[in-house]
Amino acid sequence: MIRVDVDLGDRSYPVLVGPGIRSELAALLPAAIPGGVRRVAVVTERGLGIEVDPGVPFEVFEFEGGERHKTLSTIEDLCRRFAAWELTRADAVVGVGGGIVTDVAGFAASVYHRGIPAVHVATTLLAQIDAAVGGKTGVNLPEGKNLVGSYWQPSAVLCDTEVLSTLPPDEWRCGLGELAKYHWLGGGNLDELALDDRVAACVRIKADVVASDEREGGRRAILNYGHTLAHAIETASDHALRHGEAVAIGLVYAAEVAHRLGRIDAAAVAEHRRVLNAYDLRATLPDGLGDDELIGLFARDKKATREVTFVLDGPNGVEPVTGIPESVLRDALTAVR
Ligand code: GLY
């Protein structure tokens, strides 16, 4: 078992990585939640089939999986079911699943009774290396992805690497797309590490970034490397591509933009393509997504405050960049077609 701590003062919490680590949930809860918990609402996706034992009375609350169901009406439905079960502030939510589950379970925990503790049992690669760690929770609107949400740090995260062997190939690829970004965030040659070490290395990077900038006042934005185009692809294609698959295309696109701005050389762009290739990830846009639509969606990205912001590689490493001419954004799209 590998332990990584997210250092946030009195809200610090452990992320435990290892095969079968979900069986530690009952032992972990009393330490993770001061005073312990009376009951647990286990929130999971219908049909996931991964069971946990919190060691206290619990009820399983399932919702329909998929980005289409990551909505405010799912939150309302869960909260109403919590209320019907008389969940209180002496209780906790345990989210069991991938990033959609931990986003939804975390958001429901953050608003129910103005906030009750949450613990995540992350069962996908994407959730383990990104979504479950760092306290971002939320749901989609028809206008865009993750447009409503909150920062609600979990009390602990369990990354069970045993269950990763059961992931469908597209879900595995989805995680690899998100994992690929860590190559440019200080991860180095992650592809050379054993799985548990690779997951833990990503968690360590994420924990460090979150500890230094919990609410994305600055540095945390680097975790969105590759995400501006990715979010636009997901919205424009109505989530035809998985999040991480869209991030993979977004990483190469960001490299192409950075190259056109003179921030990185052609070899650095080629390195982006090499890493994605090593993970067997596609770096071209799906058919049917027009430049105007994608560029219009860039402006609606959450990182765009007054103008379009991209996270780009450069001489100082990966950082948020504004003031990119639209002609550059358009031209770089041709490189991912
Ligand atoms: N997934 C990006 C973040 O947690 O900030």
CSV table of C-alpha atoms and ligand atoms in Angstrom, one decimal:
chain,number,residue,atom,x,y,z
A,1,MET,CA,0.0,0.0,0.0
A,2,ILE,CA,1.3,3.5,-0.9
A,3,ARG,CA,0.0,6.5,1.1
A,4,VAL,CA,0.1,10.0,-0.2
A,5,ASP,CA,-1.2,12.9,1.9
A,6,VAL,CA,-3.1,15.9,0.5
A,7,ASP,CA,-1.7,18.6,2.9
A,8,LEU,CA,-4.5,21.1,3.6
A,9,GLY,CA,-4.0,21.9,7.3
A,10,ASP,CA,-6.9,20.6,9.4
A,11,ARG,CA,-8.6,19.3,6.2
A,12,SER,CA,-5.6,17.2,5.2
A,13,TYR,CA,-6.5,13.7,4.1
A,14,PRO,CA,-4.8,10.4,3.0
A,15,VAL,CA,-5.0,8.9,-0.4
A,16,LEU,CA,-4.2,5.1,-0.2
A,17,VAL,CA,-3.2,3.3,-3.3
A,18,GLY,CA,-3.0,-0.5,-3.6
A,19,PRO,CA,-4.6,-3.7,-4.8
A,20,GLY,CA,-7.7,-4.6,-2.7
A,21,ILE,CA,-7.4,-1.4,-0.7
A,22,ARG,CA,-11.2,-0.9,-0.7
A,23,SER,CA,-11.3,-3.6,2.0
A,24,GLU,CA,-9.6,-1.0,4.4
A,25,LEU,CA,-12.7,1.2,4.3
A,26,ALA,CA,-14.2,0.1,7.6
A,27,ALA,CA,-10.8,0.5,9.3
A,28,LEU,CA,-10.2,3.9,7.8
A,29,LEU,CA,-13.5,5.6,8.4
A,30,PRO,CA,-13.1,6.3,12.2
A,31,ALA,CA,-9.7,7.8,11.6
A,32,ALA,CA,-10.8,9.8,8.5
A,33,ILE,CA,-13.8,11.3,10.1
A,34,PRO,CA,-13.2,12.6,13.6
A,35,GLY,CA,-15.8,11.2,16.0
A,36,GLY,CA,-16.6,8.4,13.5
A,37,VAL,CA,-19.8,8.1,11.5
A,38,ARG,CA,-23.2,6.7,12.5
A,39,ARG,CA,-24.3,5.6,9.0
A,40,VAL,CA,-23.0,5.7,5.5
A,41,ALA,CA,-24.8,6.5,2.2
A,42,VAL,CA,-22.9,4.6,-0.4
A,43,VAL,CA,-23.4,6.4,-3.8
A,44,THR,CA,-22.5,4.4,-6.9
A,45,GLU,CA,-23.4,3.9,-10.5
A,46,ARG,CA,-26.1,1.4,-11.4
A,47,GLY,CA,-24.5,-1.8,-12.6
A,48,LEU,CA,-21.0,-1.1,-11.3
A,49,GLY,CA,-21.1,-4.2,-9.1
A,50,ILE,CA,-18.2,-3.2,-6.8
A,51,GLU,CA,-19.2,-3.6,-3.2
A,52,VAL,CA,-17.8,-2.0,-0.1
A,53,ASP,CA,-18.3,-2.6,3.6
A,54,PRO,CA,-18.1,0.7,5.6
A,55,GLY,CA,-18.3,-1.2,8.9
A,56,VAL,CA,-21.4,0.8,10.0
A,57,PRO,CA,-25.0,0.6,8.8
A,58,PHE,CA,-25.3,1.7,5.2
A,59,GLU,CA,-27.6,2.0,2.3
A,60,VAL,CA,-26.6,1.9,-1.4
A,61,PHE,CA,-27.9,4.8,-3.5
A,62,GLU,CA,-27.4,4.1,-7.2
A,63,PHE,CA,-27.8,6.5,-10.1
A,64,GLU,CA,-27.7,6.0,-13.8
A,65,GLY,CA,-24.1,6.4,-15.0
A,66,GLY,CA,-22.7,8.4,-17.9
A,67,GLU,CA,-22.1,12.1,-18.4
A,68,ARG,CA,-25.7,12.6,-19.5
A,69,HIS,CA,-26.9,11.8,-16.0
A,70,LYS,CA,-24.3,14.0,-14.3
A,71,THR,CA,-26.9,16.6,-13.7
A,72,LEU,CA,-28.6,18.8,-11.1
A,73,SER,CA,-31.6,16.6,-11.3
A,74,THR,CA,-29.5,13.6,-10.3
A,75,ILE,CA,-28.2,15.6,-7.3
A,76,GLU,CA,-31.8,16.5,-6.3
A,77,ASP,CA,-32.9,12.9,-6.6
A,78,LEU,CA,-30.0,11.7,-4.4
A,79,CYS,CA,-30.5,14.4,-1.8
A,80,ARG,CA,-34.2,13.6,-1.6
A,81,ARG,CA,-33.4,9.9,-1.2
A,82,PHE,CA,-30.8,10.8,1.5
A,83,ALA,CA,-33.6,12.8,3.3
A,84,ALA,CA,-36.0,10.0,3.0
A,85,TRP,CA,-33.4,7.7,4.6
A,86,GLU,CA,-32.9,10.5,7.3
A,87,LEU,CA,-29.2,10.9,6.5
A,88,THR,CA,-27.8,13.5,9.0
A,89,ARG,CA,-24.6,15.5,9.6
A,90,ALA,CA,-23.5,12.6,11.9
A,91,ASP,CA,-23.4,10.4,8.7
A,92,ALA,CA,-21.2,10.3,5.6
A,93,VAL,CA,-21.3,9.7,1.9
A,94,VAL,CA,-19.0,7.2,0.4
A,95,GLY,CA,-18.7,7.5,-3.4
A,96,VAL,CA,-17.8,4.2,-5.1
A,97,GLY,CA,-16.9,4.4,-8.8
A,98,GLY,CA,-15.2,6.5,-11.4
A,99,GLY,CA,-15.0,10.2,-11.9
A,100,ILE,CA,-18.6,10.7,-12.6
A,101,VAL,CA,-19.6,9.0,-9.4
A,102,THR,CA,-17.0,10.9,-7.2
A,103,ASP,CA,-18.0,14.2,-8.8
A,104,VAL,CA,-21.7,13.5,-8.2
A,105,ALA,CA,-21.3,11.9,-4.7
A,106,GLY,CA,-18.9,14.7,-3.6
A,107,PHE,CA,-21.3,17.4,-4.9
A,108,ALA,CA,-24.3,15.8,-3.2
A,109,ALA,CA,-22.3,15.5,0.1
A,110,SER,CA,-21.2,19.2,-0.2
A,111,VAL,CA,-24.8,20.5,-0.5
A,112,TYR,CA,-26.8,18.1,1.6
A,113,HIS,CA,-27.4,19.7,5.0
A,114,ARG,CA,-24.9,22.3,3.8
A,115,GLY,CA,-22.2,19.7,3.8
A,116,ILE,CA,-21.5,16.2,5.2
A,117,PRO,CA,-18.2,14.2,5.1
A,118,ALA,CA,-17.3,12.3,1.9
A,119,VAL,CA,-14.9,9.5,1.3
A,120,HIS,CA,-14.2,8.2,-2.2
A,121,VAL,CA,-13.4,4.7,-3.3
A,122,ALA,CA,-12.1,5.4,-6.8
A,123,THR,CA,-12.5,2.4,-9.1
A,124,THR,CA,-11.2,3.8,-12.4
A,125,LEU,CA,-7.8,5.0,-13.5
A,126,LEU,CA,-9.2,8.5,-14.2
A,127,ALA,CA,-10.8,8.8,-10.8
A,128,GLN,CA,-7.7,7.6,-9.0
A,129,ILE,CA,-5.2,9.9,-10.7
A,130,ASP,CA,-7.5,12.9,-10.9
A,131,ALA,CA,-11.2,13.2,-10.2
A,132,ALA,CA,-11.4,11.7,-6.7
A,133,VAL,CA,-8.4,13.7,-5.4
A,134,GLY,CA,-8.5,17.4,-4.8
A,135,GLY,CA,-12.1,18.2,-3.9
A,136,LYS,CA,-13.5,19.4,-7.2
A,137,THR,CA,-17.1,18.2,-7.4
A,138,GLY,CA,-19.9,19.1,-9.8
A,139,VAL,CA,-22.3,18.4,-12.6
A,140,ASN,CA,-22.8,19.4,-16.2
A,141,LEU,CA,-25.3,21.8,-17.7
A,142,PRO,CA,-26.5,21.6,-21.3
A,143,GLU,CA,-24.3,24.6,-21.9
A,144,GLY,CA,-21.1,22.9,-20.8
A,145,LYS,CA,-19.3,20.4,-18.7
A,146,ASN,CA,-18.8,20.8,-14.9
A,147,LEU,CA,-20.4,24.3,-15.0
A,148,VAL,CA,-22.0,23.8,-11.5
A,149,GLY,CA,-20.1,22.5,-8.6
A,150,SER,CA,-18.2,23.1,-5.4
A,151,TYR,CA,-14.9,22.5,-3.7
A,152,TRP,CA,-15.5,19.8,-1.1
A,153,GLN,CA,-12.4,17.9,0.0
A,154,PRO,CA,-13.0,14.3,0.9
A,155,SER,CA,-11.9,12.9,4.2
A,156,ALA,CA,-10.0,10.1,2.5
A,157,VAL,CA,-9.6,8.5,-0.9
A,158,LEU,CA,-9.0,4.8,-1.6
A,159,CYS,CA,-7.5,3.9,-5.0
A,160,ASP,CA,-8.0,0.2,-5.5
A,161,THR,CA,-5.7,-0.8,-8.3
A,162,GLU,CA,-7.1,-4.4,-8.2
A,163,VAL,CA,-10.3,-3.3,-9.9
A,164,LEU,CA,-8.4,-1.6,-12.7
A,165,SER,CA,-7.8,-4.9,-14.4
A,166,THR,CA,-11.6,-5.2,-15.0
A,167,LEU,CA,-11.9,-1.8,-16.7
A,168,PRO,CA,-13.3,-2.0,-20.3
A,169,PRO,CA,-10.7,-0.9,-22.9
A,170,ASP,CA,-12.4,2.5,-23.5
A,171,GLU,CA,-12.4,3.3,-19.8
A,172,TRP,CA,-8.8,2.3,-19.5
A,173,ARG,CA,-7.9,4.6,-22.5
A,174,CYS,CA,-9.9,7.3,-20.8
A,175,GLY,CA,-7.7,7.1,-17.8
A,176,LEU,CA,-4.5,7.0,-19.8
A,177,GLY,CA,-5.5,10.2,-21.6
A,178,GLU,CA,-5.7,12.0,-18.2
A,179,LEU,CA,-2.5,10.2,-17.0
A,180,ALA,CA,-0.6,11.4,-20.1
A,181,LYS,CA,-0.9,15.1,-18.9
A,182,TYR,CA,1.3,14.3,-15.9
A,183,HIS,CA,4.2,13.6,-18.2
A,184,TRP,CA,4.4,17.4,-18.6
A,185,LEU,CA,3.6,18.3,-15.0
A,186,GLY,CA,6.8,16.8,-13.6
A,187,GLY,CA,5.9,13.1,-13.9
A,188,GLY,CA,8.7,12.2,-16.3
A,189,ASN,CA,8.6,8.8,-17.9
A,190,LEU,CA,5.5,7.5,-16.0
A,191,ASP,CA,5.1,4.7,-18.6
A,192,GLU,CA,8.2,3.0,-17.2
A,193,LEU,CA,6.6,2.6,-13.7
A,194,ALA,CA,4.6,-0.3,-12.3
A,195,LEU,CA,0.9,0.4,-12.0
A,196,ASP,CA,0.7,1.2,-8.3
A,197,ASP,CA,3.7,3.5,-8.5
A,198,ARG,CA,2.4,5.2,-11.6
A,199,VAL,CA,-1.0,5.9,-9.9
A,200,ALA,CA,0.8,7.1,-6.8
A,201,ALA,CA,3.2,9.3,-8.8
A,202,CYS,CA,0.2,11.1,-10.4
A,203,VAL,CA,-1.6,11.4,-7.0
A,204,ARG,CA,1.6,12.9,-5.5
A,205,ILE,CA,1.8,15.6,-8.3
A,206,LYS,CA,-1.9,16.3,-7.9
A,207,ALA,CA,-1.7,16.5,-4.1
A,208,ASP,CA,1.2,18.9,-4.3
A,209,VAL,CA,-0.6,21.2,-6.8
A,210,VAL,CA,-3.9,21.1,-4.8
A,211,ALA,CA,-2.0,21.8,-1.5
A,212,SER,CA,-0.5,24.9,-3.1
A,213,ASP,CA,-3.6,26.2,-4.7
A,214,GLU,CA,-6.8,24.5,-3.6
A,215,ARG,CA,-9.2,26.9,-5.3
A,216,GLU,CA,-7.4,27.4,-8.6
A,217,GLY,CA,-6.3,30.9,-8.0
A,218,GLY,CA,-3.3,30.2,-10.2
A,219,ARG,CA,-1.1,27.1,-10.2
A,220,ARG,CA,-4.0,24.5,-10.0
A,221,ALA,CA,-5.0,25.5,-13.6
A,222,ILE,CA,-2.0,23.5,-14.9
A,223,LEU,CA,-4.0,20.3,-14.0
A,224,ASN,CA,-6.3,21.4,-16.9
A,225,TYR,CA,-3.5,20.8,-19.4
A,226,GLY,CA,-5.2,19.6,-22.6
A,227,HIS,CA,-8.7,20.3,-21.2
A,228,THR,CA,-9.9,23.4,-23.0
A,229,LEU,CA,-10.2,21.6,-26.3
A,230,ALA,CA,-11.3,18.4,-24.5
A,231,HIS,CA,-14.3,20.1,-22.9
A,232,ALA,CA,-15.2,21.7,-26.2
A,233,ILE,CA,-15.0,18.3,-27.9
A,234,GLU,CA,-17.1,16.7,-25.2
A,235,THR,CA,-19.8,19.3,-25.4
A,236,ALA,CA,-19.9,19.6,-29.2
A,237,SER,CA,-19.9,15.8,-29.7
A,238,ASP,CA,-22.5,15.3,-26.9
A,239,HIS,CA,-19.9,13.2,-25.0
A,240,ALA,CA,-19.3,10.8,-27.9
A,241,LEU,CA,-15.7,10.6,-26.8
A,242,ARG,CA,-14.7,9.7,-23.2
A,243,HIS,CA,-13.2,12.6,-21.2
A,244,GLY,CA,-9.6,11.2,-21.2
A,245,GLU,CA,-9.8,10.4,-24.9
A,246,ALA,CA,-10.7,14.1,-25.5
A,247,VAL,CA,-7.9,15.2,-23.2
A,248,ALA,CA,-5.4,13.2,-25.3
A,249,ILE,CA,-6.4,15.2,-28.4
A,250,GLY,CA,-6.4,18.4,-26.3
A,251,LEU,CA,-2.8,17.7,-25.2
A,252,VAL,CA,-1.5,17.5,-28.8
A,253,TYR,CA,-3.6,20.5,-29.7
A,254,ALA,CA,-2.2,22.5,-26.8
A,255,ALA,CA,1.3,21.5,-28.0
A,256,GLU,CA,0.5,22.7,-31.6
A,257,VAL,CA,-0.8,26.0,-30.2
A,258,ALA,CA,2.3,26.4,-28.0
A,259,HIS,CA,4.6,25.7,-31.0
A,260,ARG,CA,2.8,28.3,-33.2
A,261,LEU,CA,3.4,30.8,-30.4
A,262,GLY,CA,7.1,30.0,-30.3
A,263,ARG,CA,6.8,28.6,-26.8
A,264,ILE,CA,8.1,25.0,-27.6
A,265,ASP,CA,10.0,23.5,-30.5
A,266,ALA,CA,8.9,20.9,-33.0
A,267,ALA,CA,10.6,18.1,-31.0
A,268,ALA,CA,8.5,19.0,-28.0
A,269,VAL,CA,5.3,18.6,-30.1
A,270,ALA,CA,6.7,15.3,-31.4
A,271,GLU,CA,7.2,14.2,-27.8
A,272,HIS,CA,3.5,14.8,-27.1
A,273,ARG,CA,2.6,12.7,-30.0
A,274,ARG,CA,5.0,10.0,-29.0
A,275,VAL,CA,3.6,9.7,-25.5
A,276,LEU,CA,0.0,9.5,-26.8
A,277,ASN,CA,1.1,6.9,-29.3
A,278,ALA,CA,2.8,4.9,-26.5
A,279,TYR,CA,-0.5,4.8,-24.7
A,280,ASP,CA,-2.3,3.9,-27.9
A,281,LEU,CA,-4.4,7.1,-27.8
A,282,ARG,CA,-5.8,8.9,-30.9
A,283,ALA,CA,-4.7,12.5,-31.5
A,284,THR,CA,-7.2,13.6,-34.1
A,285,LEU,CA,-10.6,15.2,-33.8
A,286,PRO,CA,-13.7,13.1,-34.5
A,287,ASP,CA,-15.5,14.0,-37.7
A,288,GLY,CA,-18.2,16.6,-37.7
A,289,LEU,CA,-16.8,19.1,-35.2
A,290,GLY,CA,-16.5,22.5,-36.9
A,291,ASP,CA,-13.8,25.1,-36.1
A,292,ASP,CA,-16.4,27.8,-35.3
A,293,GLU,CA,-18.3,25.6,-32.8
A,294,LEU,CA,-15.1,24.5,-31.0
A,295,ILE,CA,-13.7,28.1,-30.9
A,296,GLY,CA,-17.0,29.4,-29.6
A,297,LEU,CA,-16.9,26.7,-26.8
A,298,PHE,CA,-13.4,27.8,-25.8
A,299,ALA,CA,-14.8,31.1,-24.6
A,300,ARG,CA,-17.4,29.3,-22.4
A,301,ASP,CA,-14.7,27.2,-20.6
A,302,LYS,CA,-14.6,27.8,-16.9
A,303,LYS,CA,-11.0,29.0,-17.1
A,304,ALA,CA,-12.0,31.8,-19.4
A,305,THR,CA,-12.6,34.8,-17.1
A,306,ARG,CA,-12.4,37.7,-19.5
A,307,GLU,CA,-10.7,36.0,-22.5
A,308,VAL,CA,-9.9,32.6,-23.7
A,309,THR,CA,-7.3,30.9,-21.6
A,310,PHE,CA,-5.2,27.9,-22.6
A,311,VAL,CA,-2.8,25.9,-20.4
A,312,LEU,CA,0.4,25.7,-22.6
A,313,ASP,CA,3.8,24.2,-22.3
A,314,GLY,CA,6.7,26.7,-22.6
A,315,PRO,CA,10.1,27.7,-21.3
A,316,ASN,CA,8.7,28.0,-17.8
A,317,GLY,CA,6.9,24.6,-18.0
A,318,VAL,CA,3.1,24.3,-18.3
A,319,GLU,CA,1.2,27.5,-17.4
A,320,PRO,CA,-2.1,29.3,-18.2
A,321,VAL,CA,-1.7,31.7,-21.2
A,322,THR,CA,-4.2,34.3,-22.5
A,323,GLY,CA,-4.2,36.6,-25.5
A,324,ILE,CA,-3.8,33.9,-28.1
A,325,PRO,CA,-4.8,35.2,-31.5
A,326,GLU,CA,-7.9,33.4,-32.9
A,327,SER,CA,-5.9,32.7,-36.1
A,328,VAL,CA,-3.4,30.6,-34.1
A,329,LEU,CA,-6.3,28.6,-32.4
A,330,ARG,CA,-7.8,28.0,-35.9
A,331,ASP,CA,-4.6,27.0,-37.5
A,332,ALA,CA,-3.7,24.6,-34.8
A,333,LEU,CA,-7.0,22.8,-35.2
A,334,THR,CA,-5.8,21.8,-38.7
A,335,ALA,CA,-3.0,19.9,-37.0
A,336,VAL,CA,-5.4,17.6,-35.1
A,337,ARG,CA,-7.7,16.9,-38.1
B,1,GLY,N1,-9.1,18.0,-12.7
B,1,GLY,C1,-8.5,19.2,-12.4
B,1,GLY,C2,-8.4,19.6,-11.0
B,1,GLY,O1,-8.8,18.8,-10.1
B,1,GLY,O2,-8.1,20.7,-10.7
